[in-house]
mmCIF file of C-alpha atoms in Angstrom:
data_model
loop_
_atom_site.group_PDB
_atom_site.id
_atom_site.type_symbol
_atom_site.label_atom_id
_atom_site.label_comp_id
_atom_site.label_asym_id
_atom_site.label_seq_id
_atom_site.Cartn_x
_atom_site.Cartn_y
_atom_site.Cartn_z
ATOM 1 C CA MET A 1 33.509 -19.152 -22.856
ATOM 2 C CA ALA A 2 30.915 -16.755 -22.496
ATOM 3 C CA PRO A 3 32.248 -13.064 -21.630
ATOM 4 C CA SER A 4 32.524 -12.142 -18.040
ATOM 5 C CA LEU A 5 30.384 -9.132 -16.726
ATOM 6 C CA ASN A 6 33.833 -7.289 -16.292
ATOM 7 C CA GLN A 7 34.716 -7.773 -19.825
ATOM 8 C CA LEU A 8 31.523 -6.284 -20.737
ATOM 9 C CA ARG A 9 32.052 -3.199 -18.368
ATOM 10 C CA TYR A 10 35.517 -2.710 -19.776
ATOM 11 C CA PHE A 11 34.103 -3.022 -23.305
ATOM 12 C CA CYS A 12 31.487 -0.458 -22.540
ATOM 13 C CA GLU A 13 33.866 2.010 -20.841
ATOM 14 C CA LEU A 14 36.232 1.628 -23.917
ATOM 15 C CA ALA A 15 33.422 2.154 -26.057
ATOM 16 C CA LYS A 16 32.482 5.490 -24.668
ATOM 17 C CA ALA A 17 35.896 6.797 -23.994
ATOM 18 C CA GLY A 18 37.156 6.043 -27.430
ATOM 19 C CA ASN A 19 40.686 5.575 -26.119
ATOM 20 C CA PHE A 20 42.515 2.862 -24.053
ATOM 21 C CA GLY A 21 44.230 5.327 -21.865
ATOM 22 C CA ARG A 22 41.143 7.356 -20.940
ATOM 23 C CA ALA A 23 39.247 4.170 -20.468
ATOM 24 C CA ALA A 24 41.814 2.648 -17.849
ATOM 25 C CA GLU A 25 41.870 5.815 -15.848
ATOM 26 C CA ARG A 26 37.905 5.615 -15.595
ATOM 27 C CA LEU A 27 38.278 2.186 -14.680
ATOM 28 C CA HIS A 28 41.121 2.725 -12.082
ATOM 29 C CA MET A 29 43.131 0.105 -13.812
ATOM 30 C CA SER A 30 46.561 0.263 -15.941
ATOM 31 C CA GLN A 31 46.099 0.093 -19.595
ATOM 32 C CA PRO A 32 47.947 -3.088 -20.459
ATOM 33 C CA PRO A 33 45.387 -5.385 -18.384
ATOM 34 C CA LEU A 34 42.470 -3.549 -20.147
ATOM 35 C CA SER A 35 44.193 -4.075 -23.470
ATOM 36 C CA ARG A 36 44.505 -7.887 -22.697
ATOM 37 C CA GLN A 37 40.790 -8.174 -21.461
ATOM 38 C CA ILE A 38 39.512 -6.541 -24.437
ATOM 39 C CA ALA A 39 41.537 -8.777 -26.828
ATOM 40 C CA ALA A 40 40.465 -11.644 -24.877
ATOM 41 C CA LEU A 41 37.075 -10.727 -25.473
ATOM 42 C CA GLU A 42 37.550 -10.415 -29.180
ATOM 43 C CA ARG A 43 38.942 -14.102 -29.384
ATOM 44 C CA GLU A 44 35.855 -15.438 -27.612
ATOM 45 C CA LEU A 45 33.381 -13.762 -30.052
ATOM 46 C CA GLY A 46 35.731 -14.376 -32.999
ATOM 47 C CA THR A 47 35.392 -11.086 -34.395
ATOM 48 C CA PRO A 48 37.015 -7.486 -33.798
ATOM 49 C CA LEU A 49 34.997 -5.080 -31.974
ATOM 50 C CA PHE A 50 37.214 -1.975 -32.419
ATOM 51 C CA MET A 51 39.389 -0.526 -35.313
ATOM 52 C CA ARG A 52 42.270 0.659 -33.667
ATOM 53 C CA SER A 53 44.496 3.755 -34.586
ATOM 54 C CA SER A 54 47.192 5.867 -33.049
ATOM 55 C CA LYS A 55 44.498 8.406 -32.090
ATOM 56 C CA GLY A 56 42.173 5.819 -30.481
ATOM 57 C CA VAL A 57 39.588 3.148 -31.310
ATOM 58 C CA VAL A 58 36.308 3.323 -33.229
ATOM 59 C CA LEU A 59 33.670 0.571 -32.734
ATOM 60 C CA THR A 60 33.247 -1.815 -35.803
ATOM 61 C CA THR A 61 29.735 -2.962 -37.138
ATOM 62 C CA ALA A 62 29.957 -5.860 -34.771
ATOM 63 C CA GLY A 63 31.150 -3.757 -31.995
ATOM 64 C CA ARG A 64 28.035 -1.276 -32.146
ATOM 65 C CA GLN A 65 25.913 -4.260 -32.335
ATOM 66 C CA PHE A 66 27.785 -5.797 -29.011
ATOM 67 C CA LEU A 67 27.504 -2.609 -27.331
ATOM 68 C CA SER A 68 23.812 -2.315 -27.565
ATOM 69 C CA ASP A 69 23.365 -5.619 -26.328
ATOM 70 C CA ALA A 70 26.202 -5.523 -23.631
ATOM 71 C CA THR A 71 24.602 -2.227 -22.452
ATOM 72 C CA GLU A 72 21.159 -3.738 -21.977
ATOM 73 C CA ILE A 73 22.684 -7.046 -20.302
ATOM 74 C CA LEU A 74 24.398 -4.526 -17.725
ATOM 75 C CA ARG A 75 21.465 -2.799 -17.213
ATOM 76 C CA LEU A 76 19.425 -5.939 -16.419
ATOM 77 C CA VAL A 77 22.425 -7.169 -13.940
ATOM 78 C CA GLU A 78 21.723 -4.101 -12.198
ATOM 79 C CA GLN A 79 17.879 -4.394 -12.195
ATOM 80 C CA ALA A 80 18.411 -8.040 -10.888
ATOM 81 C CA GLN A 81 20.548 -6.841 -8.202
ATOM 82 C CA ARG A 82 18.203 -3.971 -6.969
ATOM 83 C CA ASN A 83 15.170 -6.222 -7.199
ATOM 84 C CA ALA A 84 16.933 -9.139 -5.131
ATOM 85 C CA ALA A 85 17.935 -6.332 -2.452
ATOM 86 C CA ALA A 86 14.347 -4.985 -2.427
ATOM 87 C CA THR A 87 12.713 -8.439 -2.267
ATOM 88 C CA GLY A 88 15.091 -9.451 0.455
ATOM 89 C CA ARG A 89 13.923 -6.036 2.552
ATOM 90 C CA GLY A 90 10.231 -7.160 1.708
ATOM 91 C CA GLU A 91 9.746 -4.127 -0.825
ATOM 92 C CA ALA A 92 9.349 -6.246 -3.594
ATOM 93 C CA GLY A 93 7.977 -9.845 -4.532
ATOM 94 C CA GLN A 94 4.367 -11.318 -3.921
ATOM 95 C CA PHE A 95 2.088 -11.333 -0.814
ATOM 96 C CA THR A 96 -1.128 -12.947 -0.430
ATOM 97 C CA MET A 97 -3.765 -11.742 2.156
ATOM 98 C CA GLY A 98 -6.720 -13.896 2.932
ATOM 99 C CA PHE A 99 -9.939 -12.416 5.009
ATOM 100 C CA THR A 100 -13.540 -12.903 5.470
ATOM 101 C CA MET A 101 -16.472 -10.803 4.005
ATOM 102 C CA CYS A 102 -16.716 -9.060 7.188
ATOM 103 C CA ALA A 103 -13.316 -7.756 7.018
ATOM 104 C CA ALA A 104 -13.834 -6.575 3.347
ATOM 105 C CA TYR A 105 -16.581 -4.047 4.937
ATOM 106 C CA SER A 106 -14.420 -2.916 7.635
ATOM 107 C CA VAL A 107 -10.467 -3.049 7.654
ATOM 108 C CA VAL A 108 -9.629 -4.627 4.292
ATOM 109 C CA PRO A 109 -10.135 -1.723 1.837
ATOM 110 C CA ASP A 110 -8.181 0.993 3.867
ATOM 111 C CA LEU A 111 -5.436 -1.814 4.599
ATOM 112 C CA THR A 112 -5.180 -2.476 0.955
ATOM 113 C CA ARG A 113 -4.694 1.241 -0.077
ATOM 114 C CA ARG A 114 -2.011 1.903 2.615
ATOM 115 C CA TYR A 115 -0.073 -1.020 1.837
ATOM 116 C CA GLN A 116 -0.104 -0.710 -1.900
ATOM 117 C CA ARG A 117 0.818 3.033 -1.065
ATOM 118 C CA ALA A 118 3.743 1.774 0.870
ATOM 119 C CA PHE A 119 5.214 -0.822 -0.996
ATOM 120 C CA PRO A 120 4.258 -0.151 -4.700
ATOM 121 C CA ASP A 121 6.578 -3.078 -6.178
ATOM 122 C CA VAL A 122 4.893 -6.082 -4.274
ATOM 123 C CA ASP A 123 2.559 -8.128 -6.022
ATOM 124 C CA LEU A 124 -0.293 -7.981 -3.331
ATOM 125 C CA ARG A 125 -2.992 -10.628 -3.857
ATOM 126 C CA VAL A 126 -6.165 -10.757 -1.775
ATOM 127 C CA ARG A 127 -8.505 -13.853 -1.194
ATOM 128 C CA GLU A 128 -12.115 -13.723 0.276
ATOM 129 C CA LEU A 129 -12.706 -16.843 2.174
ATOM 130 C CA MET A 130 -14.806 -18.402 4.869
ATOM 131 C CA PRO A 131 -12.808 -18.819 8.407
ATOM 132 C CA ASN A 132 -12.172 -22.356 8.140
ATOM 133 C CA ALA A 133 -10.909 -22.304 4.777
ATOM 134 C CA LEU A 134 -8.362 -19.339 5.857
ATOM 135 C CA GLU A 135 -7.122 -21.469 8.656
ATOM 136 C CA SER A 136 -6.423 -24.326 6.414
ATOM 137 C CA ASP A 137 -4.871 -22.010 3.534
ATOM 138 C CA LEU A 138 -2.796 -20.094 6.075
ATOM 139 C CA ARG A 139 -1.549 -23.555 7.657
ATOM 140 C CA ASP A 140 -0.630 -24.625 3.976
ATOM 141 C CA GLY A 141 1.144 -21.666 3.121
ATOM 142 C CA VAL A 142 -1.582 -20.698 0.211
ATOM 143 C CA ILE A 143 -1.792 -17.086 2.090
ATOM 144 C CA ASP A 144 0.750 -15.362 4.014
ATOM 145 C CA ILE A 145 -1.583 -13.568 6.490
ATOM 146 C CA ALA A 146 -5.290 -13.721 7.432
ATOM 147 C CA ILE A 147 -7.692 -11.483 8.910
ATOM 148 C CA SER A 148 -10.616 -13.276 10.658
ATOM 149 C CA PHE A 149 -12.449 -13.728 13.932
ATOM 150 C CA PRO A 150 -11.030 -15.416 16.909
ATOM 151 C CA GLY A 151 -10.783 -18.795 15.389
ATOM 152 C CA ASN A 152 -11.268 -22.409 16.043
ATOM 153 C CA ASP A 153 -7.615 -23.289 16.779
ATOM 154 C CA GLY A 154 -5.067 -20.400 16.707
ATOM 155 C CA SER A 155 -2.435 -21.878 18.975
ATOM 156 C CA ARG A 156 -0.392 -22.996 15.633
ATOM 157 C CA PHE A 157 -0.492 -19.453 14.524
ATOM 158 C CA GLU A 158 0.925 -15.772 15.717
ATOM 159 C CA THR A 159 -2.000 -13.484 16.188
ATOM 160 C CA ARG A 160 -2.729 -9.634 16.776
ATOM 161 C CA PRO A 161 -5.782 -7.869 17.400
ATOM 162 C CA LEU A 162 -6.887 -5.656 14.587
ATOM 163 C CA PHE A 163 -10.246 -4.188 14.699
ATOM 164 C CA ARG A 164 -12.995 -4.481 17.296
ATOM 165 C CA GLU A 165 -16.688 -3.231 16.427
ATOM 166 C CA PRO A 166 -20.202 -3.806 18.075
ATOM 167 C CA LEU A 167 -22.808 -6.099 16.430
ATOM 168 C CA ASN A 168 -25.684 -4.376 15.220
ATOM 169 C CA LEU A 169 -29.292 -5.879 14.990
ATOM 170 C CA VAL A 170 -30.687 -6.132 11.605
ATOM 171 C CA LEU A 171 -34.354 -6.312 10.941
ATOM 172 C CA PRO A 172 -36.698 -6.401 7.943
ATOM 173 C CA GLU A 173 -37.884 -2.974 7.134
ATOM 174 C CA ARG A 174 -41.543 -3.876 7.853
ATOM 175 C CA HIS A 175 -40.843 -5.405 11.194
ATOM 176 C CA PRO A 176 -42.235 -3.365 14.031
ATOM 177 C CA LEU A 177 -39.114 -2.900 15.875
ATOM 178 C CA ALA A 178 -37.590 -1.458 12.849
ATOM 179 C CA ARG A 179 -39.248 2.026 13.610
ATOM 180 C CA SER A 180 -37.406 2.185 16.794
ATOM 181 C CA ARG A 181 -33.901 3.867 17.030
ATOM 182 C CA LYS A 182 -32.397 1.629 19.923
ATOM 183 C CA ILE A 183 -33.766 -1.568 20.859
ATOM 184 C CA LYS A 184 -33.605 -3.767 24.325
ATOM 185 C CA VAL A 185 -32.358 -6.984 23.583
ATOM 186 C CA GLU A 186 -35.077 -8.717 25.902
ATOM 187 C CA ASP A 187 -37.583 -7.204 23.131
ATOM 188 C CA LEU A 188 -36.148 -9.986 20.940
ATOM 189 C CA ALA A 189 -37.253 -13.225 23.030
ATOM 190 C CA GLN A 190 -39.807 -14.217 20.638
ATOM 191 C CA GLU A 191 -37.772 -13.645 17.307
ATOM 192 C CA ARG A 192 -36.214 -16.277 15.082
ATOM 193 C CA PHE A 193 -32.421 -15.637 14.801
ATOM 194 C CA LEU A 194 -30.254 -16.234 11.562
ATOM 195 C CA ILE A 195 -27.003 -17.011 12.793
ATOM 196 C CA VAL A 196 -23.666 -18.273 11.500
ATOM 197 C CA PRO A 197 -22.794 -21.945 12.360
ATOM 198 C CA ARG A 198 -20.908 -22.404 15.515
ATOM 199 C CA ASP A 199 -18.136 -24.435 13.814
ATOM 200 C CA GLN A 200 -17.606 -21.841 11.502
ATOM 201 C CA VAL A 201 -17.141 -18.938 13.638
ATOM 202 C CA PRO A 202 -17.551 -20.178 17.341
ATOM 203 C CA SER A 203 -16.744 -16.452 18.752
ATOM 204 C CA LEU A 204 -19.584 -14.938 16.847
ATOM 205 C CA TYR A 205 -22.039 -17.315 17.483
ATOM 206 C CA GLU A 206 -21.231 -17.395 21.334
ATOM 207 C CA SER A 207 -21.170 -13.479 21.588
ATOM 208 C CA ILE A 208 -24.865 -13.646 20.169
ATOM 209 C CA VAL A 209 -26.116 -16.490 22.400
ATOM 210 C CA GLN A 210 -24.505 -15.031 25.409
ATOM 211 C CA CYS A 211 -25.980 -11.563 24.822
ATOM 212 C CA CYS A 212 -29.422 -13.079 24.338
ATOM 213 C CA ARG A 213 -29.127 -15.107 27.490
ATOM 214 C CA ALA A 214 -27.696 -12.046 29.593
ATOM 215 C CA ALA A 215 -31.247 -10.708 28.535
ATOM 216 C CA GLY A 216 -33.202 -13.338 29.910
ATOM 217 C CA PHE A 217 -33.718 -15.767 27.179
ATOM 218 C CA ASP A 218 -31.930 -18.538 24.787
ATOM 219 C CA PRO A 219 -32.339 -17.398 20.969
ATOM 220 C CA VAL A 220 -34.633 -19.113 18.841
ATOM 221 C CA ILE A 221 -32.239 -20.164 15.798
ATOM 222 C CA GLY A 222 -34.133 -20.031 12.579
ATOM 223 C CA LEU A 223 -31.412 -20.665 10.029
ATOM 224 C CA GLU A 224 -27.932 -21.020 10.056
ATOM 225 C CA VAL A 225 -26.250 -19.149 7.316
ATOM 226 C CA TYR A 226 -22.258 -19.096 6.389
ATOM 227 C CA LEU A 227 -22.180 -15.647 5.038
ATOM 228 C CA GLN A 228 -22.885 -12.333 6.748
ATOM 229 C CA GLN A 229 -24.064 -10.787 3.397
ATOM 230 C CA THR A 230 -26.309 -13.470 3.006
ATOM 231 C CA ILE A 231 -27.649 -13.285 6.628
ATOM 232 C CA VAL A 232 -28.639 -9.628 5.896
ATOM 233 C CA ASN A 233 -30.397 -10.481 2.558
ATOM 234 C CA PHE A 234 -32.098 -13.138 4.115
ATOM 235 C CA VAL A 235 -33.501 -10.727 6.878
ATOM 236 C CA ALA A 236 -34.507 -8.513 4.088
ATOM 237 C CA GLU A 237 -36.706 -10.942 2.720
ATOM 238 C CA GLY A 238 -38.389 -11.350 6.034
ATOM 239 C CA LEU A 239 -36.864 -14.870 7.087
ATOM 240 C CA GLY A 240 -35.888 -13.585 10.700
ATOM 241 C CA ILE A 241 -33.558 -11.152 12.317
ATOM 242 C CA ALA A 242 -30.041 -11.230 13.089
ATOM 243 C CA PHE A 243 -27.056 -9.711 14.902
ATOM 244 C CA VAL A 244 -24.184 -8.809 12.363
ATOM 245 C CA PRO A 245 -21.166 -6.792 12.638
ATOM 246 C CA ALA A 246 -21.994 -3.148 12.434
ATOM 247 C CA SER A 247 -19.756 -2.764 9.409
ATOM 248 C CA MET A 248 -21.989 -4.976 7.357
ATOM 249 C CA GLN A 249 -24.411 -1.970 7.093
ATOM 250 C CA ARG A 250 -22.301 -0.900 4.477
ATOM 251 C CA SER A 251 -23.578 -3.743 2.261
ATOM 252 C CA GLN A 252 -26.536 -1.359 1.592
ATOM 253 C CA ILE A 253 -28.979 -4.271 1.076
ATOM 254 C CA LYS A 254 -32.500 -2.909 0.520
ATOM 255 C CA GLY A 255 -34.976 -3.966 2.697
ATOM 256 C CA ALA A 256 -32.824 -4.566 5.566
ATOM 257 C CA VAL A 257 -32.749 -2.249 8.357
ATOM 258 C CA PHE A 258 -29.724 -1.843 10.957
ATOM 259 C CA ARG A 259 -30.334 -0.875 14.597
ATOM 260 C CA LYS A 260 -28.168 -0.446 17.612
ATOM 261 C CA VAL A 261 -29.115 -2.051 20.958
ATOM 262 C CA ASP A 262 -28.179 -1.562 24.439
ATOM 263 C CA HIS A 263 -24.796 -3.136 25.611
ATOM 264 C CA PRO A 264 -24.399 -4.754 22.363
ATOM 265 C CA PRO A 265 -22.222 -7.856 21.869
ATOM 266 C CA MET A 266 -18.449 -7.149 20.390
ATOM 267 C CA ILE A 267 -16.584 -8.884 17.731
ATOM 268 C CA ASP A 268 -12.862 -8.768 16.901
ATOM 269 C CA GLN A 269 -11.088 -9.267 13.792
ATOM 270 C CA LEU A 270 -7.442 -10.636 14.380
ATOM 271 C CA LEU A 271 -4.429 -10.774 12.281
ATOM 272 C CA TYR A 272 -3.145 -14.786 11.816
ATOM 273 C CA TRP A 273 0.040 -15.530 10.391
ATOM 274 C CA SER A 274 2.445 -18.811 10.802
ATOM 275 C CA PRO A 275 5.634 -18.287 12.691
ATOM 276 C CA VAL A 276 7.193 -20.270 9.981
ATOM 277 C CA ASN A 277 6.567 -17.930 7.196
ATOM 278 C CA LYS A 278 9.666 -16.492 5.506
ATOM 279 C CA ASN A 279 8.121 -14.371 3.043
ATOM 280 C CA PRO A 280 10.269 -10.919 3.537
ATOM 281 C CA CYS A 281 7.117 -8.952 2.912
ATOM 282 C CA LEU A 282 5.113 -10.115 6.049
ATOM 283 C CA ALA A 283 7.208 -7.637 8.304
ATOM 284 C CA GLY A 284 6.422 -4.664 6.259
ATOM 285 C CA PHE A 285 2.819 -5.726 6.409
ATOM 286 C CA LEU A 286 2.916 -6.324 10.121
ATOM 287 C CA ALA A 287 4.537 -2.838 10.646
ATOM 288 C CA LEU A 288 2.198 -0.968 8.316
ATOM 289 C CA SER A 289 -1.051 -2.760 10.213
ATOM 290 C CA GLU A 290 0.106 -1.246 13.516
ATOM 291 C CA ARG A 291 -0.557 2.293 12.316
#
């Protein structure tokens, strides 16, 4: 039989005390049961751990080795207890956050810093994905939480508003309107727009189309492009103009000029999570994201 944890504790205490009476007192037990436990431990191991005398006990060579190993075992057990408790409280473990590229330019860096500061023992993993892929991975449990635009079908998820920002107009730097500090949407009626496909981000697509219609025209769609950074890059190359979230200005793509418009369309970033997700880290992330 393997030694019990109590036997290891009794042994370590006796090794420190050097005397059965003092060890029994520290363990809040009488001396005979302690003597029986140590004798049973030695029988199980097949070797004496102490040399006994009228003055007390001294570790044998085997006893010194066993003390080193037993001390480490007890340390690991205590660590395992602390780890389990911390994981149960959401203070340790693994947590995976998925997000769109736009969120990477707005809320994700600060949120990541604050979460890592608050929960340093959690293994935080991040994944930048397209909105449809975020929905799929959240549904399949690949990620614990998603940061994305108002989605295609969020009914199966819990949601919470996280961030709202205006859309800015992005133009090639040599475009005549690039010299204006603020532009009217009606001035864009003859332009060709680069826009995200509707099936990817319907809320973003519709906000742009409705903004143009409110100014009296239907936008001319030149190219449908999946990534906002790619849209900005294509604009810089003179392939059209676009409305993109204002935070995309941080991409600092050479040749692209960002301008504000009157009554800009707005776009939200939401938190999405599954109501069946049992990861204890989720509660801590949600609480921190409210601050």
